[in-house]
Coordinates of C-alpha atoms and ligand atoms in Angstrom, one line a residue:
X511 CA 60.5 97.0 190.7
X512 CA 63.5 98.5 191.7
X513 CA 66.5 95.9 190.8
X514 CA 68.5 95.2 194.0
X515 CA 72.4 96.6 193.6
X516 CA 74.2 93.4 194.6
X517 CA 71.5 91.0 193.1
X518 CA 71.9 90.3 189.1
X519 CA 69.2 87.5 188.8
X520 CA 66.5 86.6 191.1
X521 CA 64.9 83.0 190.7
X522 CA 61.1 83.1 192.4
X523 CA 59.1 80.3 193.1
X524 CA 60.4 78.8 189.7
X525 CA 59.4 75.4 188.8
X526 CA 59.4 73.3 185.8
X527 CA 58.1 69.9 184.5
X528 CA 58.3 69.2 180.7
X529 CA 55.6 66.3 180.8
X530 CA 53.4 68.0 183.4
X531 CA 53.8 65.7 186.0
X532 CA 57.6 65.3 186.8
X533 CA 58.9 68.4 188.2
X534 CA 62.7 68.5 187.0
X535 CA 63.3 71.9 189.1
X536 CA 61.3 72.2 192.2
X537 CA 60.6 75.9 193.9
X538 CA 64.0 77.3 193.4
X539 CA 64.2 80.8 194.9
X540 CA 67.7 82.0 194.4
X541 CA 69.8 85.2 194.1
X542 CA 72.9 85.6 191.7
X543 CA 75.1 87.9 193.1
X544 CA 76.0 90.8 190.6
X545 CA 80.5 89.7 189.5
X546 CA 80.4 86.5 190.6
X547 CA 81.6 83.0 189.4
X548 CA 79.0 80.7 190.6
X549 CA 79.5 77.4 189.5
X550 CA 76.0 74.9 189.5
X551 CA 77.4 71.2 190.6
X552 CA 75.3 68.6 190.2
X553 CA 75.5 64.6 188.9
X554 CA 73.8 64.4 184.8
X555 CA 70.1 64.8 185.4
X556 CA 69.6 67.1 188.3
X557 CA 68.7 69.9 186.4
X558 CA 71.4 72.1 185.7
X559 CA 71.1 72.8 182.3
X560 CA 66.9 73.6 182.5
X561 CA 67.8 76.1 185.4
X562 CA 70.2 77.7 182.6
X563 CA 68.3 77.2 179.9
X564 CA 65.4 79.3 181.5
X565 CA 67.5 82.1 182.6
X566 CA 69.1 81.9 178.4
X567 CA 65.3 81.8 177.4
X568 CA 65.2 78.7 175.9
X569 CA 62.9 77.3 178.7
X570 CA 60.3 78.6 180.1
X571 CA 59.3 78.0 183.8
X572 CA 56.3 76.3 184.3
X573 CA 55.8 78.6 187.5
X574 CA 57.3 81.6 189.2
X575 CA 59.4 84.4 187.8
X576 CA 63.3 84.7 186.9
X577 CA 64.4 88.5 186.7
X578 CA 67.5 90.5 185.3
X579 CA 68.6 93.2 186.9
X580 CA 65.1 93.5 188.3
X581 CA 63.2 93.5 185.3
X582 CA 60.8 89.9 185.0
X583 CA 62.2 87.7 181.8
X584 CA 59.2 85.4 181.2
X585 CA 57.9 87.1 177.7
X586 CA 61.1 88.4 176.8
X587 CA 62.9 86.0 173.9
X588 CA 66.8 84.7 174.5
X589 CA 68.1 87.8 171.8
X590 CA 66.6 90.5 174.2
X591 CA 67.9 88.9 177.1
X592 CA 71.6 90.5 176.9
X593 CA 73.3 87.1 178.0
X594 CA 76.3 85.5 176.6
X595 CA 76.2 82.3 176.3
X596 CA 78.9 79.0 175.6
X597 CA 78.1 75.4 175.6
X598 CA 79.8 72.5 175.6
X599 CA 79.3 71.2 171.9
X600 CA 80.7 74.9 170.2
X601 CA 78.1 75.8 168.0
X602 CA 80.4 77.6 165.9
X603 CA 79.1 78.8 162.4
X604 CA 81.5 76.3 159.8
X605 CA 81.3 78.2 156.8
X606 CA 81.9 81.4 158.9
X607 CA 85.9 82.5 159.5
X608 CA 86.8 82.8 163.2
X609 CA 86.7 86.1 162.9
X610 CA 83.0 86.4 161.2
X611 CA 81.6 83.7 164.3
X612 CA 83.1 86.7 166.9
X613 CA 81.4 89.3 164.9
X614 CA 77.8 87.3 164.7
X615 CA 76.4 88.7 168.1
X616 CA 77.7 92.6 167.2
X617 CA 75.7 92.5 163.6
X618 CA 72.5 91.4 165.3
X619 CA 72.6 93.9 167.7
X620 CA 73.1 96.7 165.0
X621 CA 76.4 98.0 166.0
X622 CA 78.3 100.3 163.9
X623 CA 80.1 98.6 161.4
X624 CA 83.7 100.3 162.0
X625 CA 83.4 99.5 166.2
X626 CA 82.5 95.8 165.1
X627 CA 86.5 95.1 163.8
X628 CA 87.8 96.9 167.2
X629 CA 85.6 95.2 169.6
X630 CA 86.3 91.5 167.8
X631 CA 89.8 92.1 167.9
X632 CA 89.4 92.7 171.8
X633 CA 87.4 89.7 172.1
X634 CA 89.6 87.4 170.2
X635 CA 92.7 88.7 172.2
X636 CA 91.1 88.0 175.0
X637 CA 91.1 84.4 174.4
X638 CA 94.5 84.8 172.8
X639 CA 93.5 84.0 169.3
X640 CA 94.2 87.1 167.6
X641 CA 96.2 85.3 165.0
X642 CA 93.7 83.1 163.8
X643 CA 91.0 85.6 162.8
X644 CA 91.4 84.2 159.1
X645 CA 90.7 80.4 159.8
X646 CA 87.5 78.6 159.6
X647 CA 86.4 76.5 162.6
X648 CA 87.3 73.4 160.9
X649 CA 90.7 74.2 161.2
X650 CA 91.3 74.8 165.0
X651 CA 91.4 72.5 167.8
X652 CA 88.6 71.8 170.2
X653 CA 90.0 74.4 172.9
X654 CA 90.8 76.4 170.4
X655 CA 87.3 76.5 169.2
X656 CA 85.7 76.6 172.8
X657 CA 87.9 79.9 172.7
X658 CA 86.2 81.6 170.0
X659 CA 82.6 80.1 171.1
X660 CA 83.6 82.4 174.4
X661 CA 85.1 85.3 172.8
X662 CA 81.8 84.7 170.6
X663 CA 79.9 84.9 174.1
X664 CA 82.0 88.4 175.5
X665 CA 82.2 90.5 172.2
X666 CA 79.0 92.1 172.8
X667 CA 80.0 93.4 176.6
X668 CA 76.8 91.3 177.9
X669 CA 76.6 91.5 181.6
X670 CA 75.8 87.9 182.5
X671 CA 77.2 84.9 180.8
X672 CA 76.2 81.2 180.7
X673 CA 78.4 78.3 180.6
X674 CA 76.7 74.9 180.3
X675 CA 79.1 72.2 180.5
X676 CA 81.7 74.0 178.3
X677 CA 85.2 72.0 179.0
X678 CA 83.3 69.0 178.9
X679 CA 85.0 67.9 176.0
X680 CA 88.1 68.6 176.4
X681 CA 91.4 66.6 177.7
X682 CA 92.6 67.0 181.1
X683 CA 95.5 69.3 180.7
X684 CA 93.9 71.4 178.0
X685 CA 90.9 71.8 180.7
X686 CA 92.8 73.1 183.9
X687 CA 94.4 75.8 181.9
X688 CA 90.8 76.7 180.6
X689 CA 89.8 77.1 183.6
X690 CA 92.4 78.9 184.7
X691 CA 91.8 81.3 181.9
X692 CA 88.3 81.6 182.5
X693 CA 88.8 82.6 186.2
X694 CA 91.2 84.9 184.8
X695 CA 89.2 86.8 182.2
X696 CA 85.9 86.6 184.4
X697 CA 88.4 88.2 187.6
X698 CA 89.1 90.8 184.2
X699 CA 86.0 91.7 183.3
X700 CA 83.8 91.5 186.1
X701 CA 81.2 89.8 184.3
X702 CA 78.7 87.7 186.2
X703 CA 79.6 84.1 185.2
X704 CA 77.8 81.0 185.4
X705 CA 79.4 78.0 184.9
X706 CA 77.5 74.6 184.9
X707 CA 79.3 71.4 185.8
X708 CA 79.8 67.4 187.4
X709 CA 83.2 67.8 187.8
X710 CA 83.3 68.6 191.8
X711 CA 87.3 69.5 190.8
X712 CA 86.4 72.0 188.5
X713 CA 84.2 73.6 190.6
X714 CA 86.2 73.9 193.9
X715 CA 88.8 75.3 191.7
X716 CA 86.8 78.1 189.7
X717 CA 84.2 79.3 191.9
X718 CA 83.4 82.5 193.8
X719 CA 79.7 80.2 195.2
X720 CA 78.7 77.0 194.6
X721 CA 75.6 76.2 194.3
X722 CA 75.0 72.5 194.7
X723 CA 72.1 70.4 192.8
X724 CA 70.5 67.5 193.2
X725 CA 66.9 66.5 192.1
X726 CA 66.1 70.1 191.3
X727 CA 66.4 71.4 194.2
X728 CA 70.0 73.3 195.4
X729 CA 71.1 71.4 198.2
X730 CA 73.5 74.1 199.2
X731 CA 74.8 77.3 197.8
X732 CA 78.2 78.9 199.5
X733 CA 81.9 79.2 199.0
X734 CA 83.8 76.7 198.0
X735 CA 85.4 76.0 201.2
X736 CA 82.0 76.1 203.5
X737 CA 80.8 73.7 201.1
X738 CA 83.9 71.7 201.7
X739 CA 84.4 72.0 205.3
X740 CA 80.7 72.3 206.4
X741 CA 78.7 70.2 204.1
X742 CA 75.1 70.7 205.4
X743 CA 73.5 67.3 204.1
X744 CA 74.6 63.9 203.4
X745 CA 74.4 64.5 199.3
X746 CA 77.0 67.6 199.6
X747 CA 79.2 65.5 201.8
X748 CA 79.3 62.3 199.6
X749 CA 79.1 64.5 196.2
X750 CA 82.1 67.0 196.8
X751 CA 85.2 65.5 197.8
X752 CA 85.7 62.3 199.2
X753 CA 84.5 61.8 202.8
X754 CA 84.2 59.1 205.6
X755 CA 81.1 58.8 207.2
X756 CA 79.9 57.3 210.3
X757 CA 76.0 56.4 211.8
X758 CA 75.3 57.0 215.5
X759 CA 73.5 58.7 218.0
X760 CA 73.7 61.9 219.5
X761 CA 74.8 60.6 223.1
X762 CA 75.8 64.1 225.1
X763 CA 75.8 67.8 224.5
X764 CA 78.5 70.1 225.6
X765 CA 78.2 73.9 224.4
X766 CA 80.3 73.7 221.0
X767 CA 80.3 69.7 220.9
X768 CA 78.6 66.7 221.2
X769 CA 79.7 62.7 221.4
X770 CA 77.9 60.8 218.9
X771 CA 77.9 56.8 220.2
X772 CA 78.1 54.3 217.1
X773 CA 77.0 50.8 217.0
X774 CA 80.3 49.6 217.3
X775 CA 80.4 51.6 221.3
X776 CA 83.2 54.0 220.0
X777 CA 82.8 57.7 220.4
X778 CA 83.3 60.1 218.2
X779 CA 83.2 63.9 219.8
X780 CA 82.2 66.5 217.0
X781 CA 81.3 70.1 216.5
X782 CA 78.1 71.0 217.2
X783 CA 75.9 71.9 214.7
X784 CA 72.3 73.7 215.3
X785 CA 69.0 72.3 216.1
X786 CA 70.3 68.6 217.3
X787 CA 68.5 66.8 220.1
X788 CA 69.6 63.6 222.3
X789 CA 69.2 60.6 220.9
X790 CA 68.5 61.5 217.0
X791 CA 70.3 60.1 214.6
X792 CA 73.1 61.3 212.8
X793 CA 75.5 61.1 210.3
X794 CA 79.6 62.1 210.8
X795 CA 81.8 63.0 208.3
X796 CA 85.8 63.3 208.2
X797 CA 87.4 63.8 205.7
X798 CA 90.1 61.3 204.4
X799 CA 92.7 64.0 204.7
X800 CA 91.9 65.4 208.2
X801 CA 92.8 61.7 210.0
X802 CA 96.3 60.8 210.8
X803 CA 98.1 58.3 212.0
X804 CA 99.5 58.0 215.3
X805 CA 102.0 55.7 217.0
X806 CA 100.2 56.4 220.4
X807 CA 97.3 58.5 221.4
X808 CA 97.7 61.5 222.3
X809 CA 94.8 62.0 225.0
X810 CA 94.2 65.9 223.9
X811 CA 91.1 66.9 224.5
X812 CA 88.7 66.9 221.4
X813 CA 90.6 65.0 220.2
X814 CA 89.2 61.7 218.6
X815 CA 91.2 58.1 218.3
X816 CA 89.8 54.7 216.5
X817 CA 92.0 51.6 216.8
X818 CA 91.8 50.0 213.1
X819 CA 93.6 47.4 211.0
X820 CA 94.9 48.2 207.6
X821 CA 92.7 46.9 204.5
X822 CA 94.5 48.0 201.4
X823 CA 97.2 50.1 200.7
X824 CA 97.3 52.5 197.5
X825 CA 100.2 54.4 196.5
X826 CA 99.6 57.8 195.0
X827 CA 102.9 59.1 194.6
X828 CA 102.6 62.3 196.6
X829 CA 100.0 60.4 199.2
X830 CA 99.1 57.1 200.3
X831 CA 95.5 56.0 200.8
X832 CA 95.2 53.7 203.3
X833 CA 91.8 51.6 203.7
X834 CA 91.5 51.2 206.9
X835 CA 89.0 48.4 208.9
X836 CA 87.6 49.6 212.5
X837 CA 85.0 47.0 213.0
X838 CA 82.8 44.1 211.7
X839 CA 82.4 45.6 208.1
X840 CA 83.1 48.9 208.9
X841 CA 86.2 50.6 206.9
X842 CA 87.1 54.3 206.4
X843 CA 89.6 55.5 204.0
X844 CA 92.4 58.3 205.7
X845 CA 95.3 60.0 202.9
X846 CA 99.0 59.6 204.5
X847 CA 101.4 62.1 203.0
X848 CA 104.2 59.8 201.6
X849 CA 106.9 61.9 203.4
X850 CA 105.4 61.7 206.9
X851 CA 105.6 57.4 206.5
X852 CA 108.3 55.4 208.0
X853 CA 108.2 52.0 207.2
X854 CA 106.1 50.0 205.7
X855 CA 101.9 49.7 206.3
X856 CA 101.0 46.1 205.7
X857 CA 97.8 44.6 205.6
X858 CA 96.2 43.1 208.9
X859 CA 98.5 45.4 210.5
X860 CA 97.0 47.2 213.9
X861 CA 97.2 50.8 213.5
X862 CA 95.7 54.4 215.7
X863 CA 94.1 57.1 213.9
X864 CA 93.3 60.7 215.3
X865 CA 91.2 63.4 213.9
X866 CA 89.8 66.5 216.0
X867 CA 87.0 67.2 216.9
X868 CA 86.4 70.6 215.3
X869 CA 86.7 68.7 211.6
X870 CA 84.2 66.1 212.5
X871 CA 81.0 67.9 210.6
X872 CA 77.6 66.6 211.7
X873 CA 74.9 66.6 208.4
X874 CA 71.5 64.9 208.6
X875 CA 70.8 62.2 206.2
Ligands
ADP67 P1 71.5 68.3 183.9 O1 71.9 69.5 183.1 O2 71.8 68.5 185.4 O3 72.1 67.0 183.4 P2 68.9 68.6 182.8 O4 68.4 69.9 183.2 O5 69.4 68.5 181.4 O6 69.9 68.1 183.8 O7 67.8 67.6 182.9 C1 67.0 67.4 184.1 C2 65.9 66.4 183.8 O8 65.0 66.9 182.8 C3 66.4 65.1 183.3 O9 65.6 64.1 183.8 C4 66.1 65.2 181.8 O10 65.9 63.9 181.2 C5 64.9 66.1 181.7 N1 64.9 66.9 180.5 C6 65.8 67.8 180.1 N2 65.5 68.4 179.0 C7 64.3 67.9 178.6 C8 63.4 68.1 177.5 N3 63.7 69.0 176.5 N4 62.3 67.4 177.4 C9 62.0 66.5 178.4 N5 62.8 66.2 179.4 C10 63.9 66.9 179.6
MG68 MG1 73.2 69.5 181.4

């Protein structure tokens, strides 16, 4: 078969189920794009790690194919495979010296012994460790040794590499300028990446795609901001971001937008999305930061208004979140930039909230 040019991996009719009756990945047929960063989001349990663990080798699907650069993987063990790979407990070699770990992958593979020094140096600048060749594992920091488990990962020039989870254990600030390195070295190399994580953050950040997981199945798989801004189910929408969402019913149809009546008789004018009839039900979203407040309506067109009273107030510093109540036990949280606030927002007090139209997104449940 001839491999596709854009395509690196091709997942085909792949399934798996450890105990024979549970399927923990269900028919997932799915392209990797040759250079990208696609990032697999999902909460602990949807099966992130067994869809990268069967492309590493380490599984093996219970149905269907996975192929590299068009050639089927199934018989061929992880070493043959050509993929780096970095998780999130290092599995660095402790009696080994930084240096040694980098060199591991290039021994195995029989290179040359006097392009082995070269290439680790390369790798190890890379991560900018270059001065530590000489120390054993035990002797670096956790980011630190997440740096040489990827330098470990790039030294041999593999074309796809797999990242399960691997700032997981690292602090906050230590994380963000991982990831910023990451994106960095991946945008240098032009290596296909992928990069397993919960952290919905991490992923908006990092990602050319996101694929998005739940129950084995993806969900969704687009760029970060699609996912974002057009969340096509009620999982994406609640799992990325934080979002308010509303029942009701689709009540009329224009060409590009529809009114959606909810129980409470307001109506909330949306963007249409495909194959919607009169009557179904329906979930909207809007998102916290897309509602403002208003001291009066403004009567635009598409342009949507709920009278509320304030719940809670929660100051942020550079925003304030404001819980807002808009019926019996109906509330919806909106973000208030602190600079656009005058005076105060007490609780029980009566306020007006607008958002348009065109970021009211319509998903199914
Ligand atoms: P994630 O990485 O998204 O947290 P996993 O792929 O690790 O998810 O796990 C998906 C499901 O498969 C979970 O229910 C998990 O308990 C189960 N599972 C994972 N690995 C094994 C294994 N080696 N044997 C049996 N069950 C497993
Ligand atoms: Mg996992």
């Amino acid at each position: 078969m001839k491999p596709e040019a854009d395509h690196i991996v091709s997942f085909d009719g792949v399934r798996k189920s450890y105990d024979g009756e549970n399927y923990v990945v269900k028919n997932l047929d799915f392209k990797i794009r040759r250079g990208e960063f696609l990032t697999l989001l999902g909460p602990s349990g949807s099966g992130k790690s067994t869809m990268l663990m069967m492309l590493a080798g380490f599984e093996s699907p219970t149905q269907g194919e996975i192929s590299l650069n068009g050639v089927v993987l199934n018989k061929i063990p992880p070493y043959k495979r050509d993929i780096g790979l970095v998780f999130q407990s290092y599995a660095l070699f402790p009696h080994m010296t930084v240096e040694k770990n980098v060199a591991f992958p290039l021994q195995v593979r029989k290179v040359p012994k006097h392009e082995i020094a070269a290439k680790v140096k390369r790798a190890l600048d890379m991560v900018h460790l270059g001065a530590l060749a000489d120390r054993s594992p035990s002797q670096l920091s956790g980011g630190q040794q997440q740096r040489v488990a990827l330098a470990r990962a790039l030294v041999f020039d593999p074309k796809l590499i797999l990242l399960d989870e691997p700032l997981g254990a690292l602090d906050k600030s230590l994380r963000e300028s991982m990831q910023m390195e990451l994106r960095h070295i991946h945008e240098n190399l032009g290596v296909t990446m992928v990069f397993v994580t919960h952290d919905q953050d991490e992923a908006l950040i990092m990602s050319d795609r996101i694929a998005v997981i739940n129950d084995g199945i993806i969900q969704q798989a687009d760029r970060p901001d699609v996912i974002y801004n057009q969340p096509k189910n009620q999982f994406v929408a609640n799992f990325i971001g934080e979002t308010n969402m509303f029942k009701g019913k689709v009540s009329t149809f224009e060409r590009d937008y529809c009114d959606i009546a909810l129980p409470d008789g307001n109506i909330i004018k949306a963007k249409k999305s495909n194959a919607l009839s009169l009557n179904e039900e329906v979930n909207v979203t809007i998102r916290p930061e897309h509602a403002v407040l208003v001291d009066h309506p403004s009567h635009l067109n598409y342009m949507n208004c709920i009278k509320a009273k304030v719940v809670e107030t929660i100051y942020h510093g550079d925003h304030l979140r404001l819980s807002l109540n808009n019926g019996d036990d109906s509330t919806f949280m909106i973000k208030v930039p602190t600079q656009s606030l005058h005076g105060s927002l007490d609780p029980g007090q009566s306020v007006a909230v607008e958002f348009h139209a065109n970021n009211c997104c319509i998903v199914k449940s």
